[in-house]
Short mmCIF file of C-alpha atoms in Angstrom, two decimals:
data_model
loop_
_atom_site.label_atom_id
_atom_site.label_comp_id
_atom_site.label_asym_id
_atom_site.label_seq_id
_atom_site.Cartn_x
_atom_site.Cartn_y
_atom_site.Cartn_z
CA UNK R 1 0.00 0.00 0.00
CA UNK R 2 1.19 3.51 -0.82
CA UNK R 3 0.89 6.79 1.09
CA UNK R 4 0.04 9.80 -1.06
CA UNK R 5 0.94 13.31 0.17
CA UNK R 6 -0.18 16.61 -1.31
CA UNK R 7 2.51 19.25 -0.78
CA UNK R 8 1.68 22.95 -0.79
CA UNK R 9 4.34 25.48 -1.70
CA UNK R 10 3.89 29.15 -0.92
CA UNK R 11 6.45 31.88 -1.48
CA UNK R 12 8.01 30.00 -4.39
CA UNK R 13 4.85 30.71 -6.35
CA UNK R 14 5.64 34.44 -6.19
CA UNK R 15 8.86 33.97 -8.12
CA UNK R 16 8.70 34.78 -11.81
CA UNK R 17 11.58 34.21 -14.19
CA UNK R 18 13.66 32.13 -11.74
CA UNK R 19 10.83 30.12 -10.17
CA UNK R 20 12.07 26.94 -11.84
CA UNK R 21 15.37 27.24 -9.95
CA UNK R 22 13.55 27.42 -6.59
CA UNK R 23 11.38 24.43 -7.47
CA UNK R 24 14.45 22.43 -8.54
CA UNK R 25 16.18 23.17 -5.23
CA UNK R 26 13.11 22.07 -3.29
CA UNK R 27 12.87 18.87 -5.27
CA UNK R 28 16.58 18.18 -4.72
CA UNK R 29 16.22 18.74 -0.98
CA UNK R 30 13.36 16.26 -0.83
CA UNK R 31 15.31 13.70 -2.85
CA UNK R 32 18.33 14.11 -0.58
CA UNK R 33 16.33 13.65 2.61
CA UNK R 34 14.33 10.73 1.21
CA UNK R 35 17.34 8.95 -0.25
CA UNK R 36 16.94 5.95 2.04
CA UNK R 37 13.39 5.06 1.01
CA UNK R 38 11.54 4.32 -2.22
CA UNK R 39 9.66 7.41 -3.30
CA UNK R 40 8.22 9.29 -6.24
CA UNK R 41 7.88 13.07 -6.51
CA UNK R 42 5.37 14.48 -8.99
CA UNK R 43 4.69 18.13 -9.68
CA UNK R 44 1.81 19.99 -11.26
CA UNK R 45 1.17 23.74 -11.31
CA UNK R 46 1.19 25.00 -7.70
CA UNK R 47 1.41 21.55 -6.14
CA UNK R 48 3.87 18.76 -5.46
CA UNK R 49 2.94 15.19 -4.67
CA UNK R 50 4.98 12.61 -2.80
CA UNK R 51 4.28 8.89 -2.99
CA UNK R 52 5.99 6.48 -0.58
CA UNK R 53 5.30 3.03 0.79
CA UNK R 54 2.89 3.16 3.73
CA UNK R 55 5.56 1.75 6.05
CA UNK R 56 7.71 4.80 5.27
CA UNK R 57 4.95 7.37 5.75
CA UNK R 58 6.15 8.51 9.20
CA UNK R 59 9.63 9.19 7.84
CA UNK R 60 8.14 11.04 4.89
CA UNK R 61 6.10 13.25 7.23
CA UNK R 62 9.24 14.01 9.24
CA UNK R 63 10.94 15.19 6.05
CA UNK R 64 7.96 17.25 4.88
CA UNK R 65 7.58 19.01 8.23
CA UNK R 66 11.27 20.02 8.37
CA UNK R 67 11.96 21.18 4.82
CA UNK R 68 12.01 24.94 4.15
CA UNK R 69 9.99 25.88 1.08
CA UNK R 70 7.00 23.73 2.04
CA UNK R 71 4.01 25.63 3.40
CA UNK R 72 2.06 22.54 4.38
CA UNK R 73 1.19 18.99 3.47
CA UNK R 74 -1.67 16.55 3.82
CA UNK R 75 -2.38 12.87 3.41
CA UNK R 76 -4.57 12.77 0.31
CA UNK R 77 -6.59 10.38 -1.81
CA UNK R 78 -6.20 10.60 -5.57
CA UNK R 79 -9.49 10.05 -7.40
CA UNK R 80 -10.73 9.49 -10.92
CA UNK R 81 -12.88 12.27 -12.32
CA UNK R 82 -16.11 10.71 -11.16
CA UNK R 83 -18.49 12.25 -8.59
CA UNK R 84 -18.91 8.93 -6.80
CA UNK R 85 -15.15 8.60 -6.32
CA UNK R 86 -15.08 11.98 -4.58
CA UNK R 87 -17.83 10.91 -2.19
CA UNK R 88 -16.12 7.60 -1.43
CA UNK R 89 -12.83 9.36 -0.60
CA UNK R 90 -14.67 11.90 1.56
CA UNK R 91 -16.30 9.03 3.47
CA UNK R 92 -12.91 7.49 4.28
CA UNK R 93 -11.45 10.78 5.51
CA UNK R 94 -14.55 11.55 7.56
CA UNK R 95 -14.50 8.12 9.22
CA UNK R 96 -10.93 8.73 10.40
CA UNK R 97 -11.88 12.11 11.89
CA UNK R 98 -15.10 10.82 13.48
CA UNK R 99 -13.24 7.90 15.08
CA UNK R 100 -11.14 10.46 16.97
CA UNK R 101 -14.26 12.09 18.40
CA UNK R 102 -14.81 14.93 15.93
CA UNK R 103 -18.35 15.74 14.84
CA UNK R 104 -18.63 19.22 13.31
CA UNK R 105 -17.28 19.56 9.78
CA UNK R 106 -17.38 21.45 6.54
CA UNK R 107 -16.36 20.77 2.95
CA UNK R 108 -14.26 23.08 0.79
CA UNK R 109 -13.76 22.73 -2.96
CA UNK R 110 -11.39 24.32 -5.46
CA UNK R 111 -12.36 23.64 -9.04
CA UNK R 112 -10.01 24.76 -11.81
CA UNK R 113 -11.29 22.17 -14.29
CA UNK R 114 -14.56 23.73 -15.42
CA UNK R 115 -15.48 20.65 -17.47
CA UNK R 116 -16.27 18.69 -14.29
CA UNK R 117 -20.07 18.35 -14.00
CA UNK R 118 -20.32 19.66 -10.42
CA UNK R 119 -19.32 23.20 -9.56
CA UNK R 120 -17.65 24.00 -6.21
CA UNK R 121 -20.89 24.58 -4.34
CA UNK R 122 -22.49 21.41 -5.67
CA UNK R 123 -19.43 19.37 -4.73
CA UNK R 124 -19.44 20.70 -1.15
CA UNK R 125 -23.16 20.10 -0.82
CA UNK R 126 -22.86 16.53 -2.07
CA UNK R 127 -19.99 15.76 0.30
CA UNK R 128 -21.83 17.25 3.28
CA UNK R 129 -25.02 15.38 2.45
CA UNK R 130 -23.21 12.04 2.11
CA UNK R 131 -21.36 12.37 5.44
CA UNK R 132 -24.48 13.43 7.35
CA UNK R 133 -26.42 10.59 5.77
CA UNK R 134 -23.87 8.00 6.87
CA UNK R 135 -23.16 9.65 10.23
CA UNK R 136 -26.29 11.33 11.65
CA UNK R 137 -24.34 12.34 14.75
CA UNK R 138 -22.33 14.77 12.58
CA UNK R 139 -23.35 18.28 11.54
CA UNK R 140 -22.10 20.89 9.09
CA UNK R 141 -20.47 23.89 10.78
CA UNK R 142 -19.07 26.46 8.37
CA UNK R 143 -17.65 28.73 11.06
CA UNK R 144 -16.06 26.45 13.66
CA UNK R 145 -15.57 22.98 12.15
CA UNK R 146 -13.61 20.27 13.92
CA UNK R 147 -12.49 18.79 10.62
CA UNK R 148 -12.52 19.84 6.97
CA UNK R 149 -12.87 17.75 3.82
CA UNK R 150 -10.98 19.45 1.00
CA UNK R 151 -11.61 18.65 -2.64
CA UNK R 152 -9.35 19.92 -5.43
CA UNK R 153 -10.58 19.40 -8.98
CA UNK R 154 -7.60 20.03 -11.25
CA UNK R 155 -5.94 17.86 -13.89
CA UNK R 156 -6.77 15.13 -11.37
CA UNK R 157 -8.97 15.11 -8.30
CA UNK R 158 -7.51 15.10 -4.79
CA UNK R 159 -9.46 14.75 -1.58
CA UNK R 160 -7.69 15.49 1.68
CA UNK R 161 -8.32 16.42 5.28
CA UNK R 162 -6.14 18.37 7.69
CA UNK R 163 -3.26 20.35 6.22
CA UNK R 164 -0.27 20.12 8.53
CA UNK R 165 1.82 23.33 8.61
CA UNK R 166 5.32 23.13 7.16
CA UNK R 167 8.44 25.19 7.76
CA UNK R 168 7.48 27.70 5.01
CA UNK R 169 10.08 30.04 3.56
CA UNK R 170 12.39 29.23 0.64
CA UNK R 171 14.34 26.07 -0.26
CA UNK R 172 17.79 25.74 1.29
CA UNK R 173 20.46 26.87 -1.16
CA UNK R 174 18.29 29.34 -3.04
CA UNK R 175 19.76 32.21 -0.98
CA UNK R 176 23.41 31.27 -1.34
CA UNK R 177 25.86 30.10 1.34
CA UNK R 178 26.26 31.55 4.81
CA UNK R 179 28.58 30.85 7.75
CA UNK R 180 26.81 30.67 11.13
CA UNK R 181 28.71 31.66 14.27
CA UNK R 182 27.34 28.83 16.42
CA UNK R 183 27.77 28.90 20.19
CA UNK R 184 26.14 26.68 22.78
CA UNK R 185 23.55 29.32 23.66
CA UNK R 186 19.90 29.73 22.78
CA UNK R 187 20.17 32.45 20.16
CA UNK R 188 22.60 31.33 17.46
CA UNK R 189 20.85 28.03 16.55
CA UNK R 190 17.57 29.92 16.19
CA UNK R 191 19.29 32.49 13.98
CA UNK R 192 20.66 29.68 11.81
CA UNK R 193 17.20 28.13 11.51
CA UNK R 194 15.63 31.44 10.48
CA UNK R 195 18.23 32.03 7.78
CA UNK R 196 17.87 28.46 6.50
CA UNK R 197 14.16 29.28 6.11
CA UNK R 198 15.19 32.19 3.90
CA UNK R 199 17.07 29.81 1.59
CA UNK R 200 20.56 30.10 3.05
CA UNK R 201 22.72 27.00 2.87
CA UNK R 202 24.65 26.95 6.16
CA UNK R 203 28.06 25.97 7.37
CA UNK R 204 28.87 26.70 11.01
CA UNK R 205 31.89 27.74 13.05
CA UNK R 206 32.42 27.18 16.77
CA UNK R 207 35.22 28.76 18.83
CA UNK R 208 36.59 26.34 21.42
CA UNK R 209 38.83 27.53 24.27
CA UNK R 210 40.07 24.26 25.76
CA UNK R 211 40.72 23.67 28.67
CA UNK R 212 38.70 26.70 29.79
CA UNK R 213 35.69 25.27 28.01
CA UNK R 214 35.07 21.56 28.33
CA UNK R 215 34.68 18.81 25.76
CA UNK R 216 31.04 18.62 26.86
CA UNK R 217 30.60 22.23 25.69
CA UNK R 218 31.91 21.28 22.24
CA UNK R 219 29.68 18.20 22.04
CA UNK R 220 26.73 20.40 22.98
CA UNK R 221 27.41 22.51 19.89
CA UNK R 222 27.65 19.36 17.77
CA UNK R 223 24.20 18.33 18.98
CA UNK R 224 22.82 21.76 18.09
CA UNK R 225 24.33 21.44 14.61
CA UNK R 226 22.62 18.05 14.22
CA UNK R 227 19.25 19.66 14.89
CA UNK R 228 19.93 22.33 12.28
CA UNK R 229 20.98 19.61 9.83
CA UNK R 230 17.42 18.24 9.95
CA UNK R 231 16.27 21.48 8.30
CA UNK R 232 19.27 22.12 6.04
CA UNK R 233 19.81 18.56 4.83
CA UNK R 234 23.27 18.42 6.41
CA UNK R 235 25.81 20.91 7.74
CA UNK R 236 29.57 21.35 8.00
CA UNK R 237 30.80 22.38 11.46
CA UNK R 238 34.23 23.94 11.85
CA UNK R 239 35.78 23.99 15.34
CA UNK R 240 38.41 26.71 15.69
CA UNK R 241 40.87 26.55 18.64
CA UNK R 242 40.53 29.92 20.33
CA UNK R 243 42.51 29.58 23.56
CA UNK R 244 45.70 31.33 22.46
CA UNK R 245 43.77 34.19 20.90
CA UNK R 246 41.71 34.58 24.03
CA UNK R 247 44.70 34.54 26.37
CA UNK R 248 46.50 37.15 24.25
CA UNK R 249 43.48 39.43 24.41
CA UNK R 250 43.17 38.95 28.16
CA UNK R 251 46.86 39.79 28.62
CA UNK R 252 47.03 42.84 26.34
CA UNK R 253 43.61 44.48 26.10
CA UNK R 254 42.04 46.76 28.73
CA UNK R 255 39.91 44.57 31.01
CA UNK R 256 36.65 46.30 30.16
CA UNK R 257 37.27 45.72 26.43
CA UNK R 258 38.17 42.01 26.50
CA UNK R 259 34.74 40.70 25.48
CA UNK R 260 34.48 43.22 22.68
CA UNK R 261 37.95 42.32 21.38
CA UNK R 262 37.11 38.61 21.51
CA UNK R 263 33.98 39.25 19.48
CA UNK R 264 36.06 41.20 16.99
CA UNK R 265 38.54 38.33 16.69
CA UNK R 266 35.72 35.84 16.18
CA UNK R 267 34.25 38.02 13.46
CA UNK R 268 37.60 38.33 11.70
CA UNK R 269 38.23 34.58 11.88
CA UNK R 270 34.72 33.92 10.61
CA UNK R 271 35.30 36.33 7.74
CA UNK R 272 38.47 34.49 6.71
CA UNK R 273 36.82 31.07 6.95
CA UNK R 274 33.76 32.28 5.03
CA UNK R 275 35.94 33.55 2.20
CA UNK R 276 37.68 30.17 2.09
CA UNK R 277 34.28 28.44 1.85
CA UNK R 278 32.96 30.93 -0.75
CA UNK R 279 30.17 31.95 1.64
CA UNK R 280 28.58 35.30 0.89
CA UNK R 281 27.55 36.28 4.43
CA UNK R 282 27.94 35.64 8.15
CA UNK R 283 25.03 34.78 10.46
CA UNK R 284 24.96 35.62 14.17
CA UNK R 285 22.43 35.34 16.99
CA UNK R 286 22.95 38.92 18.14
CA UNK R 287 19.98 40.86 19.50
CA UNK R 288 20.19 44.59 20.08
CA UNK R 289 20.94 45.45 23.71
CA UNK R 290 20.78 41.87 24.98
CA UNK R 291 24.34 41.86 26.32
CA UNK R 292 27.15 44.40 26.48
CA UNK R 293 28.73 43.40 23.18
CA UNK R 294 25.40 43.87 21.38
CA UNK R 295 24.81 47.59 21.77
CA UNK R 296 24.62 49.53 18.51
CA UNK R 297 28.07 51.02 19.10
CA UNK R 298 29.72 47.69 19.89
CA UNK R 299 28.04 45.94 16.97
CA UNK R 300 29.45 48.65 14.74
CA UNK R 301 32.94 47.71 15.89
CA UNK R 302 32.54 43.96 15.41
CA UNK R 303 31.00 44.66 11.99
CA UNK R 304 34.21 46.50 11.06
CA UNK R 305 36.19 43.21 11.15
CA UNK R 306 34.46 41.89 8.02
CA UNK R 307 33.43 43.16 4.61
CA UNK R 308 30.80 40.44 4.26
CA UNK R 309 27.13 41.00 4.95
CA UNK R 310 26.26 40.09 8.54
CA UNK R 311 22.79 38.60 8.93
CA UNK R 312 21.27 39.15 12.38
CA UNK R 313 17.72 37.76 12.16
CA UNK R 314 17.16 38.16 15.93
CA UNK R 315 18.33 41.77 16.11
CA UNK R 316 14.90 43.12 17.13
CA UNK R 317 13.49 39.97 18.72
CA UNK R 318 12.32 39.65 22.31
CA UNK R 319 14.19 36.97 24.26
CA UNK R 320 10.99 35.17 25.20
CA UNK R 321 10.07 34.88 21.53
CA UNK R 322 13.50 33.43 20.78
CA UNK R 323 13.14 30.90 23.61
CA UNK R 324 9.73 29.82 22.33
CA UNK R 325 11.10 29.33 18.83
CA UNK R 326 14.07 27.37 20.21
CA UNK R 327 11.60 25.06 21.94
CA UNK R 328 9.63 24.65 18.72
CA UNK R 329 12.63 23.67 16.58
CA UNK R 330 14.15 21.41 19.25
CA UNK R 331 17.31 23.30 20.25
CA UNK R 332 16.25 24.72 23.61
CA UNK R 333 16.74 21.56 25.70
CA UNK R 334 20.31 21.31 24.33
CA UNK R 335 21.14 25.00 24.68
CA UNK R 336 20.32 25.08 28.40
CA UNK R 337 22.70 22.25 29.27
CA UNK R 338 25.11 23.66 31.91
CA UNK R 339 28.29 23.88 29.83
CA UNK R 340 29.54 27.44 29.48
CA UNK R 341 31.16 28.80 26.34
CA UNK R 342 34.35 30.83 26.22
CA UNK R 343 32.66 34.24 26.11
CA UNK R 344 30.88 33.68 29.42
CA UNK R 345 33.98 32.42 31.21
CA UNK R 346 36.15 35.39 30.20
CA UNK R 347 33.58 38.17 30.64
CA UNK R 348 34.80 41.22 32.61
CA UNK R 349 32.77 42.55 35.52
CA UNK R 350 32.26 45.95 33.88
CA UNK R 351 32.44 45.63 30.08
CA UNK R 352 32.49 48.66 27.83
CA UNK R 353 28.95 49.41 26.66
CA UNK R 354 29.35 52.08 23.99
CA UNK R 355 32.74 51.77 22.37
CA UNK R 356 34.01 54.60 20.24
CA UNK R 357 34.76 53.04 16.88
CA UNK R 358 38.16 54.63 16.34
CA UNK R 359 39.39 53.79 19.83
CA UNK R 360 38.13 50.21 19.64
CA UNK R 361 39.83 49.64 16.29
CA UNK R 362 43.08 51.09 17.65
CA UNK R 363 43.00 48.76 20.66
CA UNK R 364 42.25 45.75 18.47
CA UNK R 365 45.04 46.49 15.99
CA UNK R 366 47.51 47.05 18.85
CA UNK R 367 46.98 43.47 20.06
CA UNK R 368 48.94 41.97 17.16
CA UNK R 369 46.56 39.04 16.76
CA UNK R 370 47.22 38.31 13.08
CA UNK R 371 49.69 35.40 13.60
CA UNK R 372 47.44 33.79 16.22
CA UNK R 373 44.37 34.15 14.02
CA UNK R 374 46.19 32.58 11.11
CA UNK R 375 47.36 29.70 13.32
CA UNK R 376 43.85 29.14 14.72
CA UNK R 377 42.36 29.02 11.25
CA UNK R 378 45.02 26.56 10.07
CA UNK R 379 44.24 24.25 12.99
CA UNK R 380 40.44 24.37 12.56
CA UNK R 381 38.81 20.93 12.47
CA UNK R 382 35.92 20.05 10.18
CA UNK R 383 33.04 17.77 11.15
CA UNK R 384 30.59 16.88 8.39
CA UNK R 385 27.13 16.28 9.83
CA UNK R 386 24.80 14.59 7.34
CA UNK R 387 21.02 14.73 7.36
CA UNK R 388 19.28 12.43 9.82
CA UNK R 389 21.65 12.38 12.81
CA UNK R 390 19.21 13.20 15.67
#
């Protein structure tokens, strides 16, 4: 037996001359994530369809619910262009809903094939009449239904029930390549997820200050990267040794500027790695005013260490909203594990809040970090995380 899924795409439909490229990237993402199971992907104007063996339907739903570019999906029944086939499919879907205790329903029809003998209203009326006839305990409720029977009359006829929301956005890769500065905190994984939804293919970089940060802290970041890989279809994680850079900053920089200088060094290292990877932007989890290094003045300084675009999708986001999104995507429980990153451990008691750009640049350049940055980048370790690790 086969499972048949109707896939709804959204923003892709707004693309004009390059829409085909977006659709190709979405199809390739689905093929990549479904590589381990037998499947068929069909596409018709405005819709995709996925057919898998019934035993693989749960895995297929996992893929559909975690793939940017998909607005929603539904288990559907494909019918011949016969009124009785529509009613039979509607009966099957209604029985499943009624068995779970639902009683109020409505029917909705979209009819683009005007040659079909029933118009939209007649189709809905016939479906409603059949269900009420077979299940007198049910009633039509157009305003607050507990379940909906959808009928689409196109080149073929599809009958489906609940549409399950997808990730939405654009297919991964359609927005180019970005390098995510990934820490073990709550914010950066959420920032990576949001940019993946905008079509950015992600690699990630983590700065590890062993022995001041533990191996558990590094493994925590690996687990976060695995969650992101579920959405991106895989991710490359670079671990950059940061201890020597950090110790040099602590020894040479004014105490109140150490965090700011560390952020500057991270940005410069990320810039160099991104250029090596041919990435066209950096992604951070920074939010305006959340911590001392994220005031407008201090962000201006860290921005000065790169010529690449810096994407900050959380810049105006409330922390509670970020936490809620982290819970939704599955990173929160990992992010709150009690393993501190290097920034927290080396934070001064009274950090500079509003650095003057010229002074901050002068301090940074006086530290003579170039040889240490070059060494750290040369010693960076790559971990390739494929899709499907969690």
